[in-house]
Backbone as JSON Lines, residues from 0, in Angstrom:
{"i":0,"aa":"M","n":[3.32,-12.19,-1.82],"ca":[2.98,-11.95,-3.2],"c":[2.07,-10.74,-3.29]}
{"i":1,"aa":"F","n":[2.29,-9.94,-4.31],"ca":[1.42,-8.8,-4.59],"c":[0.57,-9.11,-5.81]}
{"i":2,"aa":"R","n":[-0.67,-8.65,-5.74],"ca":[-1.52,-8.71,-6.92],"c":[-2.26,-7.38,-7.02]}
{"i":3,"aa":"V","n":[-2.15,-6.74,-8.17],"ca":[-2.84,-5.47,-8.38],"c":[-4.33,-5.77,-8.55]}
{"i":4,"aa":"L","n":[-5.16,-5.07,-7.79],"ca":[-6.61,-5.28,-7.8],"c":[-7.29,-4.39,-8.83]}
{"i":5,"aa":"D","n":[-8.47,-4.81,-9.26],"ca":[-9.26,-4.05,-10.23],"c":[-9.62,-2.65,-9.72]}
{"i":6,"aa":"F","n":[-9.56,-2.48,-8.44],"ca":[-9.87,-1.2,-7.8],"c":[-8.85,-0.12,-8.17]}
{"i":7,"aa":"T","n":[-7.7,-0.53,-8.74],"ca":[-6.66,0.41,-9.17],"c":[-7.19,1.28,-10.3]}
{"i":8,"aa":"K","n":[-7.16,2.59,-10.06],"ca":[-7.68,3.53,-11.06],"c":[-7.17,4.93,-10.72]}
{"i":9,"aa":"D","n":[-6.84,5.68,-11.74],"ca":[-6.35,7.05,-11.58],"c":[-5.16,7.05,-10.63]}
{"i":10,"aa":"N","n":[-5.24,7.8,-9.52],"ca":[-4.1,7.89,-8.6],"c":[-4.16,6.88,-7.45]}
{"i":11,"aa":"V","n":[-5.07,5.91,-7.52],"ca":[-5.19,4.88,-6.49],"c":[-4.57,3.58,-7.01]}
{"i":12,"aa":"I","n":[-3.62,3.07,-6.24],"ca":[-3.03,1.76,-6.53],"c":[-3.53,0.82,-5.44]}
{"i":13,"aa":"A","n":[-4.28,-0.2,-5.85],"ca":[-4.85,-1.17,-4.92],"c":[-4.11,-2.49,-5.07]}
{"i":14,"aa":"I","n":[-3.62,-3.0,-3.96],"ca":[-2.79,-4.2,-3.97],"c":[-3.3,-5.21,-2.95]}
{"i":15,"aa":"L","n":[-3.4,-6.46,-3.37],"ca":[-3.66,-7.57,-2.46],"c":[-2.3,-8.13,-2.06]}
{"i":16,"aa":"V","n":[-2.07,-8.26,-0.77],"ca":[-0.81,-8.78,-0.26],"c":[-1.11,-10.06,0.5]}
{"i":17,"aa":"E","n":[-0.46,-11.16,0.09],"ca":[-0.64,-12.44,0.79],"c":[0.55,-13.35,0.53]}
{"i":18,"aa":"G","n":[0.68,-14.36,1.35],"ca":[1.79,-15.29,1.2],"c":[3.11,-14.66,1.6]}
{"i":19,"aa":"K","n":[4.16,-14.99,0.86],"ca":[5.5,-14.47,1.14],"c":[5.75,-13.24,0.28]}
{"i":20,"aa":"I","n":[6.2,-12.16,0.91],"ca":[6.5,-10.91,0.2],"c":[7.99,-10.91,-0.13]}
{"i":21,"aa":"T","n":[8.29,-10.73,-1.42],"ca":[9.68,-10.77,-1.88],"c":[10.08,-9.44,-2.52]}
{"i":22,"aa":"K","n":[11.36,-9.29,-2.71],"ca":[11.9,-8.1,-3.37],"c":[11.32,-7.98,-4.79]}
{"i":23,"aa":"S","n":[11.13,-9.1,-5.46],"ca":[10.61,-9.06,-6.83],"c":[9.18,-8.53,-6.88]}
{"i":24,"aa":"D","n":[8.42,-8.68,-5.8],"ca":[7.07,-8.09,-5.75],"c":[7.16,-6.58,-5.92]}
{"i":25,"aa":"Y","n":[8.12,-5.97,-5.23],"ca":[8.3,-4.52,-5.32],"c":[8.84,-4.1,-6.67]}
{"i":26,"aa":"E","n":[9.7,-4.92,-7.24],"ca":[10.25,-4.61,-8.56],"c":[9.17,-4.62,-9.63]}
{"i":27,"aa":"K","n":[8.15,-5.46,-9.44],"ca":[7.03,-5.52,-10.39],"c":[6.1,-4.31,-10.25]}
{"i":28,"aa":"I","n":[5.96,-3.81,-9.04],"ca":[5.0,-2.73,-8.79],"c":[5.61,-1.34,-8.93]}
{"i":29,"aa":"N","n":[6.93,-1.22,-8.82],"ca":[7.58,0.09,-8.93],"c":[7.23,0.86,-10.2]}
{"i":30,"aa":"P","n":[7.2,0.21,-11.38],"ca":[6.83,0.97,-12.59],"c":[5.43,1.57,-12.51]}
{"i":31,"aa":"L","n":[4.49,0.86,-11.88],"ca":[3.13,1.38,-11.72],"c":[3.14,2.6,-10.79]}
{"i":32,"aa":"I","n":[3.91,2.53,-9.72],"ca":[4.02,3.65,-8.79],"c":[4.62,4.86,-9.51]}
{"i":33,"aa":"D","n":[5.72,4.63,-10.22],"ca":[6.38,5.72,-10.94],"c":[5.45,6.37,-11.95]}
{"i":34,"aa":"K","n":[4.71,5.56,-12.7],"ca":[3.77,6.09,-13.71],"c":[2.65,6.89,-13.05]}
{"i":35,"aa":"T","n":[2.12,6.39,-11.96],"ca":[1.03,7.08,-11.26],"c":[1.52,8.44,-10.74]}
{"i":36,"aa":"V","n":[2.7,8.48,-10.16],"ca":[3.25,9.74,-9.66],"c":[3.48,10.71,-10.82]}
{"i":37,"aa":"R","n":[4.02,10.2,-11.94],"ca":[4.23,11.06,-13.12],"c":[2.91,11.62,-13.64]}
{"i":38,"aa":"D","n":[1.89,10.78,-13.71],"ca":[0.61,11.18,-14.29],"c":[-0.24,12.05,-13.36]}
{"i":39,"aa":"Y","n":[-0.17,11.81,-12.05],"ca":[-1.08,12.48,-11.11],"c":[-0.37,13.33,-10.05]}
{"i":40,"aa":"G","n":[0.93,13.22,-9.94],"ca":[1.66,14.0,-8.95],"c":[1.67,13.38,-7.57]}
{"i":41,"aa":"K","n":[0.58,12.74,-7.19],"ca":[0.45,12.08,-5.89],"c":[-0.17,10.71,-6.11]}
{"i":42,"aa":"V","n":[0.08,9.81,-5.18],"ca":[-0.44,8.46,-5.25],"c":[-1.12,8.1,-3.94]}
{"i":43,"aa":"R","n":[-2.12,7.25,-4.05],"ca":[-2.82,6.71,-2.87],"c":[-2.74,5.19,-2.95]}
{"i":44,"aa":"F","n":[-2.44,4.56,-1.83],"ca":[-2.33,3.11,-1.78],"c":[-3.48,2.51,-0.99]}
{"i":45,"aa":"F","n":[-4.11,1.51,-1.57],"ca":[-5.09,0.68,-0.88],"c":[-4.43,-0.69,-0.77]}
{"i":46,"aa":"I","n":[-4.14,-1.12,0.46],"ca":[-3.41,-2.37,0.66],"c":[-4.3,-3.33,1.44]}
{"i":47,"aa":"Q","n":[-4.73,-4.38,0.74],"ca":[-5.56,-5.41,1.36],"c":[-4.66,-6.57,1.77]}
{"i":48,"aa":"M","n":[-4.47,-6.74,3.07],"ca":[-3.57,-7.78,3.57],"c":[-4.38,-8.99,3.99]}
{"i":49,"aa":"N","n":[-4.04,-10.11,3.39],"ca":[-4.66,-11.37,3.78],"c":[-3.67,-12.14,4.64]}
{"i":50,"aa":"D","n":[-3.51,-13.41,4.41],"ca":[-2.6,-14.22,5.19],"c":[-1.18,-14.05,4.68]}
{"i":51,"aa":"V","n":[-0.42,-13.2,5.34],"ca":[0.97,-12.96,4.97],"c":[1.84,-13.88,5.81]}
{"i":52,"aa":"D","n":[2.64,-14.71,5.11],"ca":[3.49,-15.69,5.81],"c":[4.8,-15.09,6.27]}
{"i":53,"aa":"A","n":[5.44,-14.32,5.39],"ca":[6.76,-13.78,5.7],"c":[7.09,-12.64,4.75]}
{"i":54,"aa":"M","n":[8.1,-11.87,5.15],"ca":[8.6,-10.78,4.31],"c":[10.12,-10.87,4.3]}
{"i":55,"aa":"E","n":[10.69,-11.03,3.11],"ca":[12.14,-11.07,3.0],"c":[12.73,-9.75,3.48]}
{"i":56,"aa":"P","n":[13.9,-9.78,4.12],"ca":[14.55,-8.52,4.53],"c":[14.77,-7.57,3.35]}
{"i":57,"aa":"A","n":[15.11,-8.12,2.19],"ca":[15.32,-7.28,1.0],"c":[14.0,-6.63,0.57]}
{"i":58,"aa":"A","n":[12.89,-7.31,0.79],"ca":[11.58,-6.75,0.47],"c":[11.25,-5.6,1.42]}
{"i":59,"aa":"F","n":[11.58,-5.78,2.69],"ca":[11.35,-4.72,3.67],"c":[12.16,-3.47,3.3]}
{"i":60,"aa":"A","n":[13.39,-3.68,2.9],"ca":[14.24,-2.56,2.48],"c":[13.65,-1.84,1.28]}
{"i":61,"aa":"K","n":[13.11,-2.59,0.32],"ca":[12.46,-1.99,-0.86],"c":[11.23,-1.19,-0.44]}
{"i":62,"aa":"D","n":[10.47,-1.72,0.5],"ca":[9.27,-1.06,1.0],"c":[9.63,0.3,1.59]}
{"i":63,"aa":"V","n":[10.61,0.32,2.45],"ca":[11.04,1.57,3.09],"c":[11.56,2.55,2.02]}
{"i":64,"aa":"K","n":[12.31,2.03,1.06],"ca":[12.87,2.88,0.0],"c":[11.76,3.54,-0.82]}
{"i":65,"aa":"I","n":[10.71,2.8,-1.13],"ca":[9.58,3.37,-1.88],"c":[8.97,4.53,-1.1]}
{"i":66,"aa":"Y","n":[8.75,4.31,0.2],"ca":[8.16,5.37,1.02],"c":[9.08,6.59,1.1]}
{"i":67,"aa":"L","n":[10.37,6.36,1.29],"ca":[11.31,7.48,1.4],"c":[11.45,8.23,0.08]}
{"i":68,"aa":"N","n":[11.52,7.5,-1.03],"ca":[11.65,8.14,-2.34],"c":[10.41,8.93,-2.74]}
{"i":69,"aa":"N","n":[9.28,8.56,-2.16],"ca":[8.01,9.21,-2.52],"c":[7.37,9.9,-1.32]}
{"i":70,"aa":"F","n":[8.18,10.29,-0.35],"ca":[7.7,10.86,0.9],"c":[6.58,11.89,0.7]}
{"i":71,"aa":"N","n":[6.8,12.88,-0.16],"ca":[5.82,13.95,-0.38],"c":[4.8,13.61,-1.46]}
{"i":72,"aa":"K","n":[4.91,12.43,-2.06],"ca":[4.03,12.07,-3.16],"c":[2.96,11.06,-2.77]}
{"i":73,"aa":"I","n":[3.05,10.54,-1.56],"ca":[2.05,9.58,-1.08],"c":[1.02,10.35,-0.27]}
{"i":74,"aa":"E","n":[-0.18,10.42,-0.82],"ca":[-1.24,11.22,-0.2],"c":[-1.97,10.46,0.91]}
{"i":75,"aa":"K","n":[-2.26,9.18,0.66],"ca":[-2.99,8.36,1.63],"c":[-2.58,6.9,1.48]}
{"i":76,"aa":"V","n":[-2.67,6.18,2.59],"ca":[-2.48,4.73,2.58],"c":[-3.57,4.12,3.45]}
{"i":77,"aa":"A","n":[-4.37,3.24,2.86],"ca":[-5.37,2.48,3.62],"c":[-4.87,1.04,3.69]}
{"i":78,"aa":"V","n":[-4.75,0.53,4.91],"ca":[-4.31,-0.84,5.13],"c":[-5.48,-1.61,5.73]}
{"i":79,"aa":"T","n":[-5.88,-2.7,5.08],"ca":[-6.96,-3.53,5.62],"c":[-6.4,-4.87,6.05]}
{"i":80,"aa":"G","n":[-6.85,-5.34,7.17],"ca":[-6.42,-6.64,7.7],"c":[-6.82,-6.74,9.15]}
{"i":81,"aa":"D","n":[-6.92,-7.97,9.64],"ca":[-7.43,-8.19,10.98],"c":[-6.38,-8.46,12.05]}
{"i":82,"aa":"S","n":[-5.16,-8.77,11.67],"ca":[-4.18,-9.11,12.7],"c":[-3.59,-7.84,13.33]}
{"i":83,"aa":"N","n":[-3.11,-8.0,14.55],"ca":[-2.52,-6.87,15.27],"c":[-1.27,-6.35,14.57]}
{"i":84,"aa":"W","n":[-0.46,-7.25,13.97],"ca":[0.76,-6.78,13.32],"c":[0.43,-5.97,12.07]}
{"i":85,"aa":"Q","n":[-0.7,-6.27,11.4],"ca":[-1.1,-5.49,10.24],"c":[-1.5,-4.08,10.66]}
{"i":86,"aa":"K","n":[-2.14,-3.99,11.79],"ca":[-2.47,-2.67,12.35],"c":[-1.19,-1.93,12.73]}
{"i":87,"aa":"M","n":[-0.22,-2.66,13.26],"ca":[1.05,-2.07,13.64],"c":[1.8,-1.55,12.4]}
{"i":88,"aa":"I","n":[1.72,-2.3,11.29],"ca":[2.38,-1.89,10.05],"c":[1.88,-0.51,9.62]}
{"i":89,"aa":"A","n":[0.58,-0.3,9.74],"ca":[0.01,1.0,9.39],"c":[0.63,2.1,10.24]}
{"i":90,"aa":"G","n":[0.84,1.82,11.51],"ca":[1.45,2.81,12.4],"c":[2.91,3.05,12.1]}
{"i":91,"aa":"I","n":[3.63,2.0,11.74],"ca":[5.05,2.13,11.42],"c":[5.26,2.91,10.13]}
{"i":92,"aa":"T","n":[4.35,2.76,9.19],"ca":[4.45,3.42,7.88],"c":[4.31,4.93,8.01]}
{"i":93,"aa":"S","n":[3.53,5.37,8.93],"ca":[3.18,6.78,9.05],"c":[4.35,7.77,9.03]}
{"i":94,"aa":"P","n":[5.45,7.53,9.74],"ca":[6.55,8.51,9.72],"c":[7.28,8.6,8.38]}
{"i":95,"aa":"F","n":[7.08,7.61,7.51],"ca":[7.81,7.56,6.25],"c":[7.09,8.27,5.1]}
{"i":96,"aa":"I","n":[5.92,8.81,5.36],"ca":[5.19,9.53,4.32],"c":[4.6,10.81,4.89]}
{"i":97,"aa":"S","n":[4.33,11.75,4.01],"ca":[3.74,13.01,4.48],"c":[2.21,12.93,4.54]}
{"i":98,"aa":"G","n":[1.64,11.93,3.93],"ca":[0.19,11.79,3.88],"c":[-0.39,11.03,5.06]}
{"i":99,"aa":"K","n":[-1.65,10.69,4.95],"ca":[-2.38,10.01,6.02],"c":[-2.3,8.49,5.84]}
{"i":100,"aa":"V","n":[-2.22,7.78,6.96],"ca":[-2.24,6.32,6.96],"c":[-3.33,5.89,7.92]}
{"i":101,"aa":"K","n":[-4.16,4.96,7.46],"ca":[-5.26,4.51,8.31],"c":[-5.44,3.0,8.16]}
{"i":102,"aa":"H","n":[-5.66,2.32,9.27],"ca":[-5.92,0.88,9.28],"c":[-7.41,0.63,9.38]}
{"i":103,"aa":"F","n":[-7.88,-0.37,8.64],"ca":[-9.27,-0.8,8.68],"c":[-9.32,-2.31,8.86]}
{"i":104,"aa":"P","n":[-10.19,-2.82,9.73],"ca":[-10.38,-4.28,9.77],"c":[-11.02,-4.75,8.46]}
{"i":105,"aa":"K","n":[-10.86,-6.02,8.16],"ca":[-11.42,-6.57,6.91],"c":[-12.92,-6.31,6.79]}
{"i":106,"aa":"S","n":[-13.61,-6.27,7.9],"ca":[-15.07,-6.05,7.86],"c":[-15.42,-4.64,7.36]}
{"i":107,"aa":"Q","n":[-14.43,-3.76,7.31],"ca":[-14.66,-2.38,6.87],"c":[-13.97,-2.08,5.54]}
{"i":108,"aa":"I","n":[-13.82,-3.09,4.7],"ca":[-13.11,-2.92,3.44],"c":[-13.79,-1.89,2.53]}
{"i":109,"aa":"V","n":[-15.12,-1.86,2.54],"ca":[-15.84,-0.87,1.71],"c":[-15.57,0.54,2.21]}
{"i":110,"aa":"E","n":[-15.55,0.71,3.53],"ca":[-15.24,2.01,4.11],"c":[-13.8,2.43,3.76]}
{"i":111,"aa":"A","n":[-12.89,1.47,3.76],"ca":[-11.5,1.76,3.4],"c":[-11.4,2.22,1.95]}
{"i":112,"aa":"Q","n":[-12.15,1.57,1.07],"ca":[-12.16,1.97,-0.34],"c":[-12.73,3.37,-0.51]}
{"i":113,"aa":"K","n":[-13.78,3.67,0.22],"ca":[-14.37,5.03,0.14],"c":[-13.39,6.06,0.67]}
{"i":114,"aa":"W","n":[-12.73,5.77,1.78],"ca":[-11.8,6.71,2.39],"c":[-10.63,7.02,1.46]}
{"i":115,"aa":"I","n":[-10.11,6.0,0.81],"ca":[-8.95,6.21,-0.06],"c":[-9.32,7.06,-1.28]}
{"i":116,"aa":"Q","n":[-10.58,7.06,-1.66],"ca":[-11.02,7.84,-2.82],"c":[-11.48,9.25,-2.49]}
{"i":117,"aa":"E","n":[-11.7,9.54,-1.2],"ca":[-12.18,10.87,-0.8],"c":[-11.16,11.95,-1.09]}
């Protein structure tokens, strides 16, 4: 499930990710991504990952499609979470965007927020 966080402002889209990630999660957030790109030219993602149970294959396909469609429009991605696979996700994302991707442990969430706004 995705939930847009209050931290979302200007060209920063902040999302809490937890539970099961579905294709409909991406369908709900796509209009926000499109609007941010239209308004600011580039977008920055702050992704706070909590306990993620599963990701539907269709959701994974949507995720990759968003990155590919916005390859030159994604300026930064900050991924927060403590599990090794969450750190790995940050590394896997990197080739799909022209911007920077950085992983932060949950204990550094404030630093992640500062980095995404720099």
